[in-house]
Amino acid sequence: MFVEDLRTDFYQRLIGKRILVIVNYDIDAICASKILQSLFKYDNMLYSIVPIMGMSGMVRAYNENKDDVKLVLLINCGGCIDIVELLQPVEDVTFFICDSHRPYHICNVYSDSQVQILGEMNPDEGIPEFDAIFQDSDDEDEEEDDEDDEGGNSDDEHEERTHREQNRIQRIERQLLKRRQRRDWEEKRVKVMFEYTQFSYYANSSALTIFELAWRLSKDSIDLLWWAIVGLTEQLLLGKIESSTYTLVTDKVQSHVSRLTNKASDQAIQTSVKINFENDLHLALYRHWSVLDSLKYSIYPACKMKLWTYKGEKVMHELLVDMGLPLVHAKQTFNAMDLVLRKEFYEKMEKFSEKYRLPDIVYGSFILQYGYRNKYSASDYVYSMLAILESVKKDRTPETCFLQSMDALSRSNKEILDEGIEICKTLLSTIFKQVQSSLEMHAVYSAGPFLYFILQEEIPFFTCPYGLMMLARFLLRGHVAISRNRRAQELPLIAVAPIDLSRGFSLLVGIPPVCEDSKNFFGKAFEQAALKSGATISQDFFETSVIQIRHSDCTKFLDALTVLLS
């Protein structure tokens, strides 16, 4: 069931009780949990925050904490699975779900009280009606033979037998009609459920949902708003939502920015905090990098100008000449460039964007400024936190990376944010070099209904879902940019990368076509292909388009998928 009044029906129910908060391993969820932490501390509430990476992690987190809690909040996890069936809780445990993944599992939607989804039901999501999915089981044998009671005093046995036969025929006809109606209903149910669940996609940012709760509680602040903006920006940069959806949401966010900026009375430059909404560039980390590197390693300009080729690099240098930006300055860190060149950089990029076929290089973004020299865009935070999350090593557990990524949100931990930015430079350059070598070697193959790419060596950045997804998106757009096949932009891509060569396991992700950026059909397709091929897969992640598979099963799995999608 849906909880529309978050203040009364959700937050006030938590006060005075211990809460278990289970948080998915993504930036939007981290931002949402950071806002919640602020609210909980304000009201001196007892809570435990547990980061998880998949369904098995959720089960483990719940089982380890279930004896102490009756209220569980799930952030960006649990909405798309039957949570009661998975966790088998006692009846007095209530699950609150704040999840941006769609579609919701139908059992969560129509749960009486044990599962409560934060927010309103969106009619655009096409949630089926209750009667189309659930039906009371008919007792087809409810009418027992009662011939002994009927006509027992009749003297005419022939008339009695005729009467009984007519009753029996009527009962059979009623049963056949019921069975036919049930069969028709079940066929319609299968069709309705298929239409509802065939695509996976993302809806409202969970961080923004929790911020709006803070606003209704009159406990919002400029820091909480910034964390919500970072969660929203992550959805845009990772292709979870389309740019048109992002633009609509930013209109709402701008009103909060204006309200909280006017509310702040601190005007001293040293301590003031300001958020500005302004036109920015789709160039990764350019304020903290060189212009040359940012242009080269950002997915949008790299794919538009084909910067992995000699010709593309020549075009980039022509752009710099037209902008009046000498190569020696373009190779410097942006902050070390001449002040006049820095001030003119945005205007020049916008001016020559049409000439160099970069029409979407400009987009509306939020900028955080505090102190004299601290200026970060929301995308800087996203890239930094993403790199920290993906830097899992033998001596750095996912939990450590999660907590460090959360710490990067605090302005007092600027050094952690800057460290993440440096790691992200390595991540983005590694992705570019892999794309360059893969396209030069023609390593993207066509299976007919989809493209696929198989990485042979184990590279740390690509053993985590988001690192491999970023590589796959870059590779798909790069392939479309150079392909002569007109259908290339209509084809999705599957990328496979080894995550444990010793045990023979690989990570496999499915990316939707360039022309259909936010809806993904691979979740259901992977499930059916595994059944047909007998491949051993694990669909443990909450992103249904990401699975683990035995490397030896890849060939037969892809063959089954080809047949399925043809």
Coordinates of C-alpha atoms in Angstrom, one line a residue:
M1 CA 0.0 0.0 0.0
F2 CA 1.1 3.6 -0.6
V3 CA 1.7 6.2 2.1
E4 CA 0.9 9.6 0.8
D5 CA 1.2 11.6 4.1
L6 CA 4.9 11.0 4.9
R7 CA 4.8 13.2 7.9
T8 CA 1.9 11.6 9.8
D9 CA 1.8 8.0 8.4
F10 CA 5.5 7.4 8.2
Y11 CA 7.8 9.7 10.2
Q12 CA 5.7 10.2 13.3
R13 CA 5.4 6.4 13.5
L14 CA 9.1 6.1 13.8
I15 CA 9.6 8.5 16.7
G16 CA 10.6 6.7 19.9
K17 CA 11.2 3.4 18.2
R18 CA 14.3 1.7 16.9
I19 CA 14.6 1.7 13.1
L20 CA 16.6 -0.6 10.8
V21 CA 17.6 1.3 7.6
I22 CA 18.8 -1.0 4.8
V23 CA 20.4 1.0 2.1
N24 CA 21.3 -0.1 -1.5
Y25 CA 24.8 0.5 -2.8
D26 CA 24.2 3.5 -4.9
I27 CA 24.6 7.3 -4.7
D28 CA 20.9 8.2 -4.6
A29 CA 20.4 5.8 -1.7
I30 CA 23.4 7.2 0.1
C31 CA 22.1 10.8 -0.2
A32 CA 18.7 9.7 1.0
S33 CA 20.2 7.9 4.0
K34 CA 22.4 11.0 4.8
I35 CA 19.3 13.2 4.9
L36 CA 17.5 10.7 7.1
Q37 CA 20.5 10.6 9.5
S38 CA 20.2 14.4 9.9
L39 CA 16.4 14.0 10.7
F40 CA 17.0 11.1 13.1
K41 CA 19.8 13.0 15.0
Y42 CA 17.5 16.0 15.3
D43 CA 14.9 13.9 17.1
N44 CA 17.4 11.7 19.0
M45 CA 16.1 8.5 17.4
L46 CA 17.7 5.1 17.6
Y47 CA 18.6 3.7 14.2
S48 CA 21.0 1.3 12.4
I49 CA 22.1 1.9 8.8
V50 CA 23.2 -1.2 6.9
P51 CA 24.6 -1.0 3.3
I52 CA 23.9 -3.9 1.0
M53 CA 24.7 -4.9 -2.6
G54 CA 22.0 -7.4 -3.4
M55 CA 19.1 -9.5 -2.2
S56 CA 21.3 -12.0 -0.3
G57 CA 22.8 -8.9 1.5
M58 CA 19.3 -7.8 2.4
V59 CA 18.3 -11.2 3.8
R60 CA 21.5 -11.3 5.9
A61 CA 21.1 -7.7 7.1
Y62 CA 17.5 -8.4 8.2
N63 CA 18.2 -11.7 9.9
E64 CA 21.1 -10.2 11.9
N65 CA 18.9 -7.3 13.2
K66 CA 15.4 -8.7 13.2
D67 CA 15.3 -9.4 16.9
D68 CA 15.7 -5.7 17.9
V69 CA 13.4 -4.0 15.4
K70 CA 9.8 -3.9 14.3
L71 CA 10.2 -1.1 11.8
V72 CA 12.4 -1.5 8.7
L73 CA 13.1 1.2 6.1
L74 CA 14.4 0.0 2.7
I75 CA 16.1 2.7 0.5
N76 CA 16.4 1.9 -3.2
C77 CA 15.9 -1.8 -2.6
G78 CA 12.9 -4.1 -1.9
G79 CA 10.3 -2.4 -4.0
C80 CA 10.5 -4.7 -7.0
I81 CA 10.5 -8.0 -5.1
D82 CA 7.9 -9.7 -2.8
I83 CA 9.6 -8.5 0.4
V84 CA 7.4 -10.5 2.7
E85 CA 8.0 -13.7 0.8
L86 CA 11.7 -13.1 0.7
L87 CA 12.3 -12.2 4.4
Q88 CA 9.5 -14.2 6.1
P89 CA 8.9 -11.6 8.9
V90 CA 6.6 -12.0 11.8
E91 CA 3.3 -10.2 11.5
D92 CA 4.1 -7.2 13.6
V93 CA 7.1 -6.1 11.5
T94 CA 6.4 -3.2 9.1
F95 CA 8.5 -2.5 6.0
F96 CA 8.6 1.1 4.6
I97 CA 9.9 1.2 1.1
C98 CA 11.5 4.2 -0.6
D99 CA 12.7 2.8 -3.9
S100 CA 13.4 4.5 -7.2
H101 CA 13.4 1.2 -9.1
R102 CA 10.4 0.3 -11.1
P103 CA 8.1 -1.6 -11.6
Y104 CA 7.0 -2.3 -8.0
H105 CA 6.2 -5.9 -7.1
I106 CA 2.4 -6.2 -7.2
C107 CA 2.3 -7.9 -3.8
N108 CA 4.0 -4.8 -2.2
V109 CA 1.5 -2.5 -3.9
Y110 CA -1.6 -4.4 -2.5
S111 CA -0.2 -5.4 0.9
D112 CA -2.7 -4.5 3.6
S113 CA -0.3 -2.9 6.1
Q114 CA 2.9 -4.9 6.5
V115 CA 4.5 -3.3 3.4
Q116 CA 4.1 0.5 3.0
I117 CA 5.5 2.3 -0.1
L118 CA 6.4 6.0 0.5
G119 CA 4.8 8.3 -2.0
E120 CA 1.6 8.4 -4.1
M121 CA 0.5 5.9 -6.7
N122 CA 1.5 7.2 -10.1
P123 CA -1.1 6.3 -12.8
D124 CA 1.6 6.6 -15.5
E125 CA 3.3 3.5 -14.1
G126 CA 0.4 1.3 -15.3
I127 CA 0.0 -0.6 -12.0
P128 CA -2.7 -3.3 -12.7
E129 CA -6.0 -3.2 -10.9
F130 CA -6.4 -5.6 -7.9
D131 CA -9.1 -7.7 -9.6
A132 CA -7.0 -8.2 -12.7
I133 CA -4.2 -9.9 -10.6
F134 CA -5.9 -11.4 -7.6
Q135 CA -9.0 -13.7 -7.4
D136 CA -10.5 -15.8 -4.7
S137 CA -10.1 -19.5 -5.4
D138 CA -13.5 -20.8 -6.5
D139 CA -14.6 -24.0 -4.9
E140 CA -15.9 -25.7 -8.0
D141 CA -17.3 -28.6 -6.0
E142 CA -19.2 -26.4 -3.6
E143 CA -22.5 -27.9 -4.7
E144 CA -22.7 -31.3 -3.3
D145 CA -25.0 -33.9 -4.7
D146 CA -28.2 -33.7 -2.8
E147 CA -30.3 -36.0 -4.8
D148 CA -31.4 -37.9 -1.7
D149 CA -33.1 -34.8 -0.4
E150 CA -34.8 -34.0 -3.7
G151 CA -37.9 -35.8 -4.6
G152 CA -37.6 -38.4 -1.8
N153 CA -41.4 -38.5 -1.4
S154 CA -42.1 -38.7 -5.1
D155 CA -44.0 -41.8 -6.3
D156 CA -42.8 -41.4 -9.9
E157 CA -39.2 -42.7 -9.9
H158 CA -38.8 -41.8 -13.6
E159 CA -39.6 -38.2 -13.0
E160 CA -37.2 -38.2 -10.0
R161 CA -34.3 -39.5 -12.1
T162 CA -35.0 -37.0 -14.9
H163 CA -35.0 -34.2 -12.3
R164 CA -31.6 -35.4 -10.8
E165 CA -30.1 -35.7 -14.3
Q166 CA -31.1 -32.1 -15.2
N167 CA -29.6 -30.9 -11.9
R168 CA -26.4 -32.7 -12.6
I169 CA -26.1 -31.3 -16.2
Q170 CA -26.7 -27.8 -14.8
R171 CA -24.0 -28.2 -12.2
I172 CA -21.5 -29.5 -14.9
E173 CA -22.4 -26.5 -17.1
R174 CA -21.8 -24.1 -14.2
Q175 CA -18.5 -25.7 -13.4
L176 CA -17.4 -25.6 -17.1
L177 CA -18.4 -22.0 -17.3
K178 CA -16.4 -21.1 -14.1
R179 CA -13.4 -23.0 -15.4
R180 CA -13.6 -21.2 -18.8
Q181 CA -14.0 -17.8 -17.1
R182 CA -11.0 -18.6 -14.8
R183 CA -8.9 -19.7 -17.8
D184 CA -9.8 -16.5 -19.6
W185 CA -8.9 -14.5 -16.5
E186 CA -5.6 -16.3 -16.1
E187 CA -4.7 -15.6 -19.7
K188 CA -5.6 -11.9 -19.2
R189 CA -3.6 -11.9 -16.0
V190 CA -0.4 -13.2 -17.7
K191 CA -0.8 -10.6 -20.4
V192 CA -1.4 -7.8 -17.9
M193 CA 1.6 -8.8 -15.8
F194 CA 3.9 -9.2 -18.8
E195 CA 3.0 -5.6 -20.0
Y196 CA 3.6 -4.3 -16.5
T197 CA 6.9 -6.1 -15.8
Q198 CA 8.5 -6.3 -19.2
F199 CA 10.6 -3.1 -18.7
S200 CA 12.7 -2.0 -15.7
Y201 CA 13.2 1.7 -15.3
Y202 CA 13.7 4.4 -12.6
A203 CA 11.3 6.9 -11.1
N204 CA 11.7 9.8 -8.6
S205 CA 15.0 10.1 -6.8
S206 CA 14.7 8.7 -3.3
A207 CA 16.9 11.5 -1.9
L208 CA 14.5 14.0 -3.3
T209 CA 11.5 12.1 -1.7
I210 CA 13.3 12.2 1.8
F211 CA 14.2 15.8 1.4
E212 CA 10.6 16.7 0.7
L213 CA 9.7 14.9 4.0
A214 CA 12.3 17.1 5.8
W215 CA 10.7 20.2 4.2
R216 CA 7.3 19.2 5.4
L217 CA 8.8 18.6 8.9
S218 CA 10.3 22.2 8.7
K219 CA 13.7 20.6 9.3
D220 CA 15.2 21.2 5.9
S221 CA 18.5 23.0 5.3
I222 CA 20.7 24.0 2.4
D223 CA 23.0 21.0 3.1
L224 CA 20.0 18.6 2.9
L225 CA 18.9 20.1 -0.3
W226 CA 22.4 19.7 -1.8
W227 CA 22.4 16.0 -0.9
A228 CA 19.0 15.6 -2.7
I229 CA 20.4 17.4 -5.7
V230 CA 23.4 15.0 -5.8
G231 CA 21.0 12.1 -5.8
L232 CA 19.0 13.5 -8.6
T233 CA 22.1 14.3 -10.7
E234 CA 23.3 10.7 -10.3
Q235 CA 20.1 9.6 -12.0
L236 CA 20.8 11.8 -15.0
L237 CA 24.6 11.1 -15.4
L238 CA 24.1 7.3 -15.2
G239 CA 21.2 7.3 -17.7
K240 CA 18.6 6.2 -15.2
I241 CA 16.3 9.0 -16.2
E242 CA 16.0 11.0 -19.4
S243 CA 17.1 14.6 -19.7
S244 CA 13.5 15.8 -20.2
T245 CA 12.5 14.2 -16.8
Y246 CA 15.5 15.8 -15.2
T247 CA 14.5 19.2 -16.5
L248 CA 11.0 18.9 -15.1
V249 CA 12.3 18.0 -11.7
T250 CA 14.9 20.7 -11.6
D251 CA 12.1 23.3 -11.9
K252 CA 10.7 22.1 -8.6
V253 CA 14.1 22.0 -7.0
Q254 CA 14.9 25.6 -8.0
S255 CA 12.0 26.8 -5.8
H256 CA 13.6 25.1 -2.8
V257 CA 17.0 26.6 -3.8
S258 CA 15.5 30.2 -3.9
R259 CA 13.7 29.7 -0.6
L260 CA 16.6 28.3 1.4
T261 CA 19.1 30.8 -0.1
N262 CA 16.9 33.7 0.9
K263 CA 16.4 32.2 4.3
A264 CA 20.2 32.0 5.0
S265 CA 21.3 35.2 6.7
D266 CA 25.1 34.5 6.7
Q267 CA 26.6 36.8 4.1
A268 CA 30.3 36.5 5.1
I269 CA 32.3 35.0 2.2
Q270 CA 34.3 32.7 4.5
T271 CA 31.3 30.9 5.9
S272 CA 28.4 31.4 3.5
V273 CA 27.0 28.5 1.5
K274 CA 25.2 29.1 -1.8
I275 CA 23.6 26.9 -4.4
N276 CA 23.2 28.3 -7.8
F277 CA 21.3 26.9 -10.8
E278 CA 23.1 27.7 -14.0
N279 CA 23.9 26.4 -17.4
D280 CA 26.8 23.9 -17.2
L281 CA 28.7 21.7 -19.6
H282 CA 28.6 17.9 -20.1
L283 CA 32.3 17.7 -19.4
A284 CA 33.4 15.5 -16.5
L285 CA 35.2 17.2 -13.7
Y286 CA 36.5 20.0 -16.0
R287 CA 36.9 22.5 -13.0
H288 CA 39.3 20.0 -11.4
W289 CA 41.0 18.7 -14.5
S290 CA 42.5 20.0 -17.7
V291 CA 40.2 21.0 -20.5
L292 CA 41.9 18.6 -22.9
D293 CA 41.5 15.6 -20.5
S294 CA 37.9 16.5 -19.7
L295 CA 36.9 16.8 -23.4
K296 CA 38.7 13.5 -24.2
Y297 CA 37.4 11.4 -21.4
S298 CA 33.7 12.6 -21.2
I299 CA 31.3 10.3 -22.9
Y300 CA 29.3 13.0 -24.8
P301 CA 32.1 15.0 -26.6
A302 CA 34.3 11.8 -27.0
C303 CA 31.5 10.0 -28.9
K304 CA 30.3 13.0 -30.9
M305 CA 33.9 13.8 -32.1
K306 CA 35.2 10.2 -32.1
L307 CA 38.2 11.3 -30.0
W308 CA 39.7 7.8 -29.9
T309 CA 40.7 8.3 -33.6
Y310 CA 43.4 10.4 -35.1
K311 CA 40.8 12.4 -37.1
G312 CA 38.7 13.0 -33.9
E313 CA 41.8 14.3 -32.0
K314 CA 42.5 16.7 -34.9
V315 CA 38.8 17.9 -34.7
M316 CA 39.3 18.5 -31.0
H317 CA 42.4 20.6 -31.6
E318 CA 40.5 22.6 -34.2
L319 CA 37.8 23.3 -31.6
L320 CA 40.4 24.6 -29.2
V321 CA 41.8 26.9 -31.9
D322 CA 38.4 28.3 -32.7
M323 CA 37.8 28.9 -29.0
G324 CA 41.1 30.8 -28.9
L325 CA 42.4 28.4 -26.2
P326 CA 46.1 27.6 -26.6
L327 CA 47.1 24.0 -26.2
V328 CA 49.5 24.8 -23.4
H329 CA 46.5 26.2 -21.4
A330 CA 44.2 23.4 -22.4
K331 CA 46.7 20.9 -20.9
Q332 CA 46.9 22.8 -17.6
T333 CA 44.5 22.3 -14.7
F334 CA 41.5 24.5 -15.3
N335 CA 42.1 26.6 -12.1
A336 CA 45.6 27.3 -13.3
M337 CA 44.5 28.7 -16.6
D338 CA 44.5 32.4 -17.4
L339 CA 41.5 34.1 -15.7
V340 CA 40.2 35.6 -18.9
L341 CA 40.3 32.2 -20.7
R342 CA 38.4 30.6 -17.7
K343 CA 35.7 33.2 -17.8
E344 CA 35.2 32.8 -21.6
F345 CA 35.4 29.0 -21.6
Y346 CA 31.7 28.3 -21.2
E347 CA 30.6 31.0 -23.7
K348 CA 33.1 29.7 -26.3
M349 CA 32.0 26.1 -25.8
E350 CA 28.3 27.1 -26.3
K351 CA 29.2 29.3 -29.3
F352 CA 30.9 26.5 -31.2
S353 CA 28.7 23.6 -30.1
E354 CA 26.6 23.6 -33.3
K355 CA 29.6 23.8 -35.6
Y356 CA 31.2 20.7 -33.9
R357 CA 27.9 18.8 -33.6
L358 CA 27.7 19.1 -29.8
P359 CA 24.1 20.5 -29.5
D360 CA 23.5 19.0 -26.0
I361 CA 26.8 20.0 -24.5
V362 CA 25.0 22.5 -22.3
Y363 CA 22.6 21.5 -19.6
G364 CA 21.1 23.0 -16.4
S365 CA 23.1 22.1 -13.3
F366 CA 23.4 23.1 -9.7
I367 CA 26.7 24.5 -8.3
L368 CA 27.7 24.6 -4.6
Q369 CA 29.9 27.4 -3.5
Y370 CA 31.3 27.9 0.0
G371 CA 34.3 29.8 1.2
Y372 CA 36.7 31.6 -1.2
R373 CA 37.8 28.8 -3.5
N374 CA 35.4 25.8 -3.0
K375 CA 33.2 25.5 -6.0
Y376 CA 31.7 22.1 -7.0
S377 CA 29.0 21.1 -9.4
A378 CA 26.6 18.3 -8.5
S379 CA 28.2 16.2 -11.2
D380 CA 31.6 16.6 -9.4
Y381 CA 30.1 15.0 -6.3
V382 CA 28.5 12.2 -8.3
Y383 CA 31.7 11.3 -10.1
S384 CA 33.8 11.5 -6.9
M385 CA 31.3 9.3 -4.8
L386 CA 31.0 6.9 -7.7
A387 CA 34.8 6.4 -7.9
I388 CA 35.0 5.8 -4.2
L389 CA 32.1 3.3 -4.3
E390 CA 33.9 1.4 -7.1
S391 CA 37.3 1.3 -5.5
V392 CA 36.7 -1.9 -3.7
K393 CA 40.0 -3.8 -3.0
K394 CA 41.2 -6.6 -0.8
D395 CA 41.9 -4.1 2.0
R396 CA 38.8 -2.0 1.2
T397 CA 35.5 -3.7 1.8
P398 CA 32.3 -2.4 0.1
E399 CA 31.1 -1.2 3.6
T400 CA 34.2 0.9 3.9
C401 CA 33.7 2.4 0.5
F402 CA 30.0 3.1 1.2
L403 CA 30.8 5.0 4.5
Q404 CA 33.6 6.9 2.8
S405 CA 31.3 7.9 0.0
M406 CA 28.7 9.1 2.5
D407 CA 31.4 11.1 4.3
A408 CA 32.3 12.8 1.0
L409 CA 28.9 14.6 1.1
S410 CA 29.9 16.6 4.2
R411 CA 31.6 19.9 3.5
S412 CA 33.9 19.3 6.4
N413 CA 35.3 16.3 4.6
K414 CA 36.5 18.2 1.5
E415 CA 39.7 16.1 1.3
I416 CA 37.7 12.9 0.9
L417 CA 35.7 14.5 -2.0
D418 CA 38.9 15.6 -3.7
E419 CA 40.5 12.2 -3.2
G420 CA 37.4 10.7 -5.0
I421 CA 37.8 13.2 -7.8
E422 CA 41.4 12.0 -8.4
I423 CA 40.3 8.3 -8.3
C424 CA 37.5 9.2 -10.8
K425 CA 40.1 10.7 -13.3
T426 CA 41.8 7.3 -13.3
L427 CA 38.4 5.5 -13.7
L428 CA 37.3 7.7 -16.7
S429 CA 40.7 7.5 -18.4
T430 CA 40.6 3.7 -18.0
I431 CA 37.2 3.5 -19.5
F432 CA 38.3 5.6 -22.5
K433 CA 41.4 3.5 -23.1
Q434 CA 39.3 0.3 -23.0
V435 CA 36.7 1.8 -25.4
Q436 CA 39.5 2.9 -27.8
S437 CA 41.2 -0.5 -27.9
S438 CA 37.9 -2.4 -28.2
L439 CA 36.7 -0.2 -31.1
E440 CA 40.1 -0.4 -32.9
M441 CA 40.1 -4.2 -32.5
H442 CA 36.4 -4.4 -33.6
A443 CA 35.6 -6.2 -30.4
V444 CA 31.9 -5.3 -30.4
Y445 CA 30.1 -8.1 -32.2
S446 CA 26.5 -8.3 -33.5
A447 CA 24.3 -11.2 -32.5
G448 CA 21.4 -10.0 -34.6
P449 CA 19.0 -8.6 -32.1
F450 CA 21.7 -7.1 -29.9
L451 CA 25.4 -6.3 -29.7
Y452 CA 27.8 -7.9 -27.3
F453 CA 31.3 -7.3 -25.9
I454 CA 33.4 -9.8 -23.8
L455 CA 36.3 -8.5 -21.8
Q456 CA 39.0 -11.2 -21.4
E457 CA 41.0 -9.8 -18.5
E458 CA 40.0 -8.9 -15.0
I459 CA 40.2 -5.1 -14.5
P460 CA 39.4 -3.8 -11.0
F461 CA 37.1 -0.9 -12.1
F462 CA 35.0 -3.3 -14.2
T463 CA 34.4 -5.9 -11.5
C464 CA 31.7 -3.6 -10.0
P465 CA 28.3 -3.0 -11.7
Y466 CA 28.5 0.7 -12.1
G467 CA 32.0 0.7 -13.5
L468 CA 31.0 -1.9 -16.1
M469 CA 27.8 -0.1 -16.9
M470 CA 29.7 3.1 -17.6
L471 CA 32.0 1.2 -19.9
A472 CA 29.1 -0.4 -21.7
R473 CA 27.3 2.9 -22.2
F474 CA 30.5 4.6 -23.5
L475 CA 31.2 1.6 -25.8
L476 CA 27.7 1.5 -27.2
R477 CA 27.7 5.2 -28.1
G478 CA 31.2 4.9 -29.5
H479 CA 30.1 1.9 -31.7
V480 CA 27.0 3.7 -32.9
A481 CA 29.1 6.8 -33.8
I482 CA 31.4 4.8 -36.2
S483 CA 29.0 2.1 -37.4
R484 CA 27.7 2.1 -40.9
N485 CA 24.7 0.0 -39.9
R486 CA 21.6 2.2 -39.7
R487 CA 20.1 -0.2 -37.1
A488 CA 23.1 0.3 -34.7
Q489 CA 21.3 2.9 -32.7
E490 CA 18.3 0.6 -32.2
L491 CA 20.4 -2.3 -30.8
P492 CA 21.1 -2.8 -27.1
L493 CA 24.5 -3.9 -25.9
I494 CA 25.6 -6.7 -23.5
A495 CA 28.9 -6.4 -21.8
V496 CA 30.7 -9.3 -20.0
A497 CA 33.7 -8.8 -17.7
P498 CA 35.4 -11.4 -15.4
I499 CA 35.1 -10.7 -11.7
D500 CA 36.8 -13.8 -10.4
L501 CA 39.0 -15.7 -12.9
S502 CA 40.0 -18.4 -10.3
R503 CA 36.3 -19.4 -9.7
G504 CA 35.3 -18.7 -13.3
F505 CA 32.6 -16.0 -12.6
S506 CA 31.8 -13.0 -14.7
L507 CA 29.6 -9.9 -14.4
L508 CA 27.1 -9.3 -17.3
V509 CA 25.2 -6.1 -17.9
G510 CA 22.6 -5.2 -20.5
I511 CA 22.4 -1.6 -21.8
P512 CA 19.3 -0.3 -23.7
P513 CA 19.7 1.1 -27.2
V514 CA 20.8 4.7 -27.7
C515 CA 17.4 5.6 -29.1
E516 CA 15.7 4.3 -25.9
D517 CA 17.8 5.4 -23.1
S518 CA 15.9 4.8 -19.8
K519 CA 13.8 1.7 -20.2
N520 CA 15.5 -1.7 -20.0
F521 CA 14.0 -5.0 -21.1
F522 CA 16.9 -7.3 -20.2
G523 CA 15.8 -8.3 -16.7
K524 CA 13.0 -10.6 -17.9
A525 CA 15.0 -11.6 -21.0
F526 CA 17.9 -12.8 -18.8
E527 CA 15.6 -14.8 -16.7
Q528 CA 14.0 -16.6 -19.6
A529 CA 17.4 -17.2 -21.4
A530 CA 18.8 -18.8 -18.3
L531 CA 15.9 -21.2 -18.2
K532 CA 16.2 -22.1 -21.9
S533 CA 20.0 -22.5 -21.8
G534 CA 20.4 -24.1 -18.4
A535 CA 23.1 -21.5 -17.7
T536 CA 24.0 -20.8 -14.0
I537 CA 23.2 -17.2 -13.3
S538 CA 22.6 -15.1 -10.2
Q539 CA 20.1 -12.3 -10.4
D540 CA 21.0 -11.0 -6.9
F541 CA 21.3 -7.3 -7.8
F542 CA 18.4 -4.8 -7.6
E543 CA 19.3 -3.6 -11.1
T544 CA 17.7 -6.5 -12.9
S545 CA 19.8 -5.9 -16.0
V546 CA 23.0 -6.9 -14.0
I547 CA 23.7 -10.6 -13.3
Q548 CA 26.6 -12.9 -12.4
I549 CA 27.2 -15.8 -14.7
R550 CA 29.7 -18.7 -15.0
H551 CA 32.1 -17.7 -17.8
S552 CA 31.9 -21.1 -19.3
D553 CA 28.1 -20.6 -19.7
C554 CA 28.3 -17.3 -21.6
T555 CA 28.2 -18.7 -25.1
K556 CA 25.1 -20.9 -24.6
F557 CA 23.4 -18.1 -22.6
L558 CA 24.0 -15.5 -25.4
D559 CA 22.8 -18.1 -28.0
A560 CA 19.6 -18.6 -26.0
L561 CA 19.2 -14.9 -25.7
T562 CA 19.6 -14.4 -29.5
V563 CA 16.9 -17.0 -30.2
L564 CA 14.6 -15.4 -27.6
L565 CA 15.0 -11.8 -28.9
S566 CA 14.9 -12.7 -32.6

